[in-house]
């Protein structure tokens, strides 16, 4: 069974602080995606990383794919209350168009 | 916007009754999915479809059935609803490009079984 472990499960920090969310697996993925979900809505894609070692930036969010394509991280610089939400990672194994999902990190940024 | 509409958005039903959730897409995507989302479990795949009348089971398919008679509609049926099926249900489609397989979700259907 392929697993994607996400940590931490819950994080509550003050506005302006930095944070990192991790997504780890023993499986190799052809790509890895990060989604953000706000209450009452479906998850929305933030970014896809494809190449081992790849780094992508989306404003204050930095996403990195591990060299071996088994893990990924999301770093937020100077977090803002608008960053509050559930962050999900998902790995693509090229199998039946299905993704392997992490359980999510619930992030709360306090003003 | 991947053009996905779910209905109903909210429903309360009694234990033992059948319930059908509908997913409608407007962009002719081949692959469609039904997920449920529960605290501590993340997103779990119930069933998926890879074409009209072509469906397959996901990891939590017991107690659920699906049908896809048209490309645009994917129906999820709870044959006899139980309290353990109280959850948020998301329909999704997938698109494939150079970056791989990307999932786009509907807005969700909140189901409460009492």
GROMACS .gro file of C-alpha atoms in nm:
model
  225
    1UNK     CA    1   0.000   0.000   0.000
    2UNK     CA    2   0.136   0.337  -0.100
    3UNK     CA    3   0.127   0.601   0.169
    4UNK     CA    4   0.192   0.971   0.173
    5UNK     CA    5   0.255   1.100   0.524
    6UNK     CA    6   0.196   1.464   0.586
    7UNK     CA    7   0.324   1.657   0.887
    8UNK     CA    8   0.234   1.833   1.099
    9UNK     CA    9  -0.136   1.749   1.104
   10UNK     CA   10  -0.218   2.080   1.267
   11UNK     CA   11  -0.031   2.408   1.298
   12UNK     CA   12  -0.140   2.732   1.459
   13UNK     CA   13   0.102   3.026   1.441
   14UNK     CA   14   0.106   3.403   1.457
   15UNK     CA   15   0.095   3.625   1.154
   16UNK     CA   16   0.444   3.698   1.024
   17UNK     CA   17   0.601   3.368   1.125
   18UNK     CA   18   0.748   3.117   0.883
   19UNK     CA   19   0.642   2.754   0.859
   20UNK     CA   20   0.715   2.434   0.669
   21UNK     CA   21   0.482   2.146   0.590
   22UNK     CA   22   0.624   1.810   0.489
   23UNK     CA   23   0.500   1.529   0.271
   24UNK     CA   24   0.694   1.201   0.282
   25UNK     CA   25   0.666   0.862   0.121
   26UNK     CA   26   0.869   0.551   0.049
   27UNK     CA   27   0.724   0.550  -0.302
   28UNK     CA   28   0.854   0.735  -0.604
   29UNK     CA   29   0.609   0.970  -0.773
   30UNK     CA   30   0.611   1.099  -1.128
   31UNK     CA   31   0.482   1.429  -0.991
   32UNK     CA   32   0.354   1.571  -0.668
   33UNK     CA   33   0.083   1.828  -0.622
   34UNK     CA   34  -0.012   2.065  -0.344
   35UNK     CA   35  -0.370   2.175  -0.290
   36UNK     CA   36  -0.531   2.423  -0.054
   37UNK     CA   37  -0.884   2.382   0.075
   38UNK     CA   38  -1.089   2.648   0.248
   39UNK     CA   39  -1.391   2.566   0.466
   40UNK     CA   40  -1.698   2.475   0.262
   41UNK     CA   41  -1.510   2.436  -0.063
   42UNK     CA   42  -1.325   2.174  -0.260
   43UNK     CA   43  -0.945   2.155  -0.274
   44UNK     CA   44  -0.781   2.384  -0.526
   45UNK     CA   45  -0.450   2.309  -0.695
   46UNK     CA   46  -0.161   2.533  -0.593
   47UNK     CA   47   0.131   2.377  -0.777
   48UNK     CA   48   0.265   2.064  -0.942
   49UNK     CA   49   0.632   1.964  -0.910
   50UNK     CA   50   0.767   1.713  -1.156
   51UNK     CA   51   1.146   1.701  -1.155
   52UNK     CA   52   1.356   1.573  -0.865
   53UNK     CA   53   1.504   1.871  -0.680
   54UNK     CA   54   1.261   2.113  -0.842
   55UNK     CA   55   1.173   2.431  -0.654
   56UNK     CA   56   0.869   2.640  -0.739
   57UNK     CA   57   0.765   2.967  -0.586
   58UNK     CA   58   0.417   3.111  -0.562
   59UNK     CA   59   0.449   3.452  -0.395
   60UNK     CA   60   0.537   3.370  -0.031
   61UNK     CA   61   0.497   2.994  -0.083
   62UNK     CA   62   0.797   2.780  -0.182
   63UNK     CA   63   0.747   2.421  -0.292
   64UNK     CA   64   1.028   2.170  -0.324
   65UNK     CA   65   1.033   1.818  -0.466
   66UNK     CA   66   1.292   1.583  -0.320
   67UNK     CA   67   1.580   1.466  -0.535
   68UNK     CA   68   1.449   1.109  -0.527
   69UNK     CA   69   1.091   1.223  -0.595
   70UNK     CA   70   0.966   1.060  -0.274
   71UNK     CA   71   0.905   1.370  -0.065
   72UNK     CA   72   0.811   1.734  -0.085
   73UNK     CA   73   0.788   2.041   0.132
   74UNK     CA   74   0.585   2.359   0.139
   75UNK     CA   75   0.743   2.660   0.305
   76UNK     CA   76   0.544   2.974   0.379
   77UNK     CA   77   0.732   3.294   0.455
   78UNK     CA   78   0.572   3.564   0.669
   79UNK     CA   79   0.240   3.382   0.700
   80UNK     CA   80  -0.078   3.585   0.676
   81UNK     CA   81  -0.432   3.512   0.798
   82UNK     CA   82  -0.532   3.457   0.435
   83UNK     CA   83  -0.304   3.153   0.429
   84UNK     CA   84  -0.536   2.975   0.674
   85UNK     CA   85  -0.672   2.652   0.534
   86UNK     CA   86  -0.616   2.281   0.486
   87UNK     CA   87  -0.310   2.198   0.278
   88UNK     CA   88  -0.306   1.864   0.099
   89UNK     CA   89  -0.031   1.692  -0.094
   90UNK     CA   90  -0.100   1.429  -0.357
   91UNK     CA   91   0.140   1.204  -0.546
   92UNK     CA   92   0.091   1.083  -0.900
   93UNK     CA   93   0.197   0.724  -0.965
   94UNK     CA   94   0.078   0.713  -1.327
   95UNK     CA   95  -0.162   0.438  -1.221
   96UNK     CA   96  -0.520   0.451  -1.343
   97UNK     CA   97  -0.526   0.828  -1.320
   98UNK     CA   98  -0.541   0.807  -0.942
   99UNK     CA   99  -0.347   1.013  -0.692
  100UNK     CA  100  -0.215   0.910  -0.351
  101UNK     CA  101  -0.334   1.167  -0.094
  102UNK     CA  102  -0.180   1.289   0.226
  103UNK     CA  103  -0.416   1.338   0.522
  104UNK     CA  104  -0.366   1.714   0.519
  105UNK     CA  105  -0.223   1.989   0.737
  106UNK     CA  106  -0.471   2.224   0.897
  107UNK     CA  107  -0.304   2.563   0.915
  108UNK     CA  108  -0.434   2.854   1.122
  109UNK     CA  109  -0.265   3.192   1.104
  110UNK     CA  110  -0.364   3.420   1.390
  111UNK     CA  111  -0.365   3.796   1.336
  112UNK     CA  112  -1.296   2.643  -1.323
  113UNK     CA  113  -1.335   2.286  -1.447
  114UNK     CA  114  -1.711   2.318  -1.490
  115UNK     CA  115  -1.811   2.070  -1.219
  116UNK     CA  116  -2.148   2.095  -1.047
  117UNK     CA  117  -2.260   1.876  -0.760
  118UNK     CA  118  -2.614   1.829  -0.635
  119UNK     CA  119  -2.752   1.838  -0.381
  120UNK     CA  120  -2.504   2.050  -0.190
  121UNK     CA  121  -2.656   1.959   0.144
  122UNK     CA  122  -2.878   1.670   0.242
  123UNK     CA  123  -3.007   1.512   0.562
  124UNK     CA  124  -3.144   1.163   0.529
  125UNK     CA  125  -3.253   0.878   0.751
  126UNK     CA  126  -3.066   0.556   0.811
  127UNK     CA  127  -3.165   0.287   0.564
  128UNK     CA  128  -3.282   0.516   0.286
  129UNK     CA  129  -3.115   0.527  -0.056
  130UNK     CA  130  -2.941   0.849  -0.154
  131UNK     CA  131  -2.807   0.961  -0.491
  132UNK     CA  132  -2.556   1.238  -0.540
  133UNK     CA  133  -2.508   1.383  -0.886
  134UNK     CA  134  -2.198   1.522  -1.050
  135UNK     CA  135  -2.226   1.711  -1.376
  136UNK     CA  136  -1.933   1.832  -1.585
  137UNK     CA  137  -1.942   2.050  -1.893
  138UNK     CA  138  -1.598   1.995  -2.048
  139UNK     CA  139  -1.611   1.637  -2.173
  140UNK     CA  140  -1.351   1.498  -1.933
  141UNK     CA  141  -1.302   1.125  -1.958
  142UNK     CA  142  -1.205   1.055  -1.597
  143UNK     CA  143  -1.441   1.133  -1.308
  144UNK     CA  144  -1.409   1.048  -0.942
  145UNK     CA  145  -1.607   1.037  -0.620
  146UNK     CA  146  -1.418   1.102  -0.297
  147UNK     CA  147  -1.527   1.131   0.062
  148UNK     CA  148  -1.347   1.353   0.310
  149UNK     CA  149  -1.348   1.290   0.683
  150UNK     CA  150  -1.139   1.440   0.965
  151UNK     CA  151  -0.822   1.240   1.018
  152UNK     CA  152  -0.865   1.042   0.697
  153UNK     CA  153  -0.815   1.300   0.428
  154UNK     CA  154  -0.958   1.230   0.086
  155UNK     CA  155  -1.051   0.870   0.013
  156UNK     CA  156  -1.150   0.745  -0.329
  157UNK     CA  157  -1.489   0.572  -0.345
  158UNK     CA  158  -1.528   0.497  -0.717
  159UNK     CA  159  -1.401   0.636  -1.040
  160UNK     CA  160  -1.500   0.626  -1.405
  161UNK     CA  161  -1.283   0.618  -1.715
  162UNK     CA  162  -1.565   0.648  -1.966
  163UNK     CA  163  -1.935   0.595  -2.026
  164UNK     CA  164  -2.041   0.277  -1.845
  165UNK     CA  165  -1.678   0.217  -1.742
  166UNK     CA  166  -1.630   0.238  -1.367
  167UNK     CA  167  -1.405   0.085  -1.103
  168UNK     CA  168  -1.382   0.067  -0.725
  169UNK     CA  169  -1.167   0.284  -0.506
  170UNK     CA  170  -1.043   0.213  -0.156
  171UNK     CA  171  -1.376   0.269   0.027
  172UNK     CA  172  -1.639   0.142  -0.217
  173UNK     CA  173  -1.846  -0.079   0.019
  174UNK     CA  174  -2.202   0.050   0.047
  175UNK     CA  175  -2.170   0.268  -0.262
  176UNK     CA  176  -2.249   0.222  -0.627
  177UNK     CA  177  -2.197   0.449  -0.927
  178UNK     CA  178  -2.329   0.491  -1.275
  179UNK     CA  179  -2.219   0.685  -1.578
  180UNK     CA  180  -2.466   0.670  -1.864
  181UNK     CA  181  -2.344   0.996  -2.020
  182UNK     CA  182  -2.001   1.155  -2.034
  183UNK     CA  183  -2.117   1.457  -1.840
  184UNK     CA  184  -2.292   1.284  -1.548
  185UNK     CA  185  -2.148   1.061  -1.276
  186UNK     CA  186  -2.392   0.945  -1.009
  187UNK     CA  187  -2.303   0.813  -0.665
  188UNK     CA  188  -2.567   0.606  -0.485
  189UNK     CA  189  -2.568   0.505  -0.122
  190UNK     CA  190  -2.780   0.195  -0.142
  191UNK     CA  191  -2.892   0.202   0.223
  192UNK     CA  192  -2.746   0.498   0.406
  193UNK     CA  193  -2.574   0.443   0.740
  194UNK     CA  194  -2.447   0.691   0.998
  195UNK     CA  195  -2.088   0.603   0.901
  196UNK     CA  196  -2.160   0.751   0.559
  197UNK     CA  197  -2.213   1.095   0.706
  198UNK     CA  198  -1.940   1.286   0.529
  199UNK     CA  199  -1.852   1.544   0.270
  200UNK     CA  200  -1.851   1.401  -0.080
  201UNK     CA  201  -1.645   1.553  -0.358
  202UNK     CA  202  -1.674   1.485  -0.726
  203UNK     CA  203  -1.362   1.544  -0.932
  204UNK     CA  204  -1.229   1.524  -1.284
  205UNK     CA  205  -0.874   1.484  -1.404
  206UNK     CA  206  -0.677   1.655  -1.674
  207UNK     CA  207  -0.347   1.533  -1.808
  208UNK     CA  208  -0.076   1.760  -1.939
  209UNK     CA  209   0.301   1.776  -1.940
  210UNK     CA  210   0.303   1.797  -1.562
  211UNK     CA  211   0.102   1.479  -1.524
  212UNK     CA  212  -0.243   1.413  -1.386
  213UNK     CA  213  -0.419   1.704  -1.214
  214UNK     CA  214  -0.744   1.671  -1.020
  215UNK     CA  215  -1.011   1.942  -1.014
  216UNK     CA  216  -1.283   1.921  -0.754
  217UNK     CA  217  -1.644   2.022  -0.731
  218UNK     CA  218  -1.768   2.223  -0.436
  219UNK     CA  219  -1.878   1.923  -0.232
  220UNK     CA  220  -2.199   1.764  -0.107
  221UNK     CA  221  -2.256   1.757   0.267
  222UNK     CA  222  -2.450   1.446   0.367
  223UNK     CA  223  -2.582   1.377   0.715
  224UNK     CA  224  -2.737   1.040   0.792
  225UNK     CA  225  -2.952   1.043   1.107
   0.00000   0.00000   0.00000
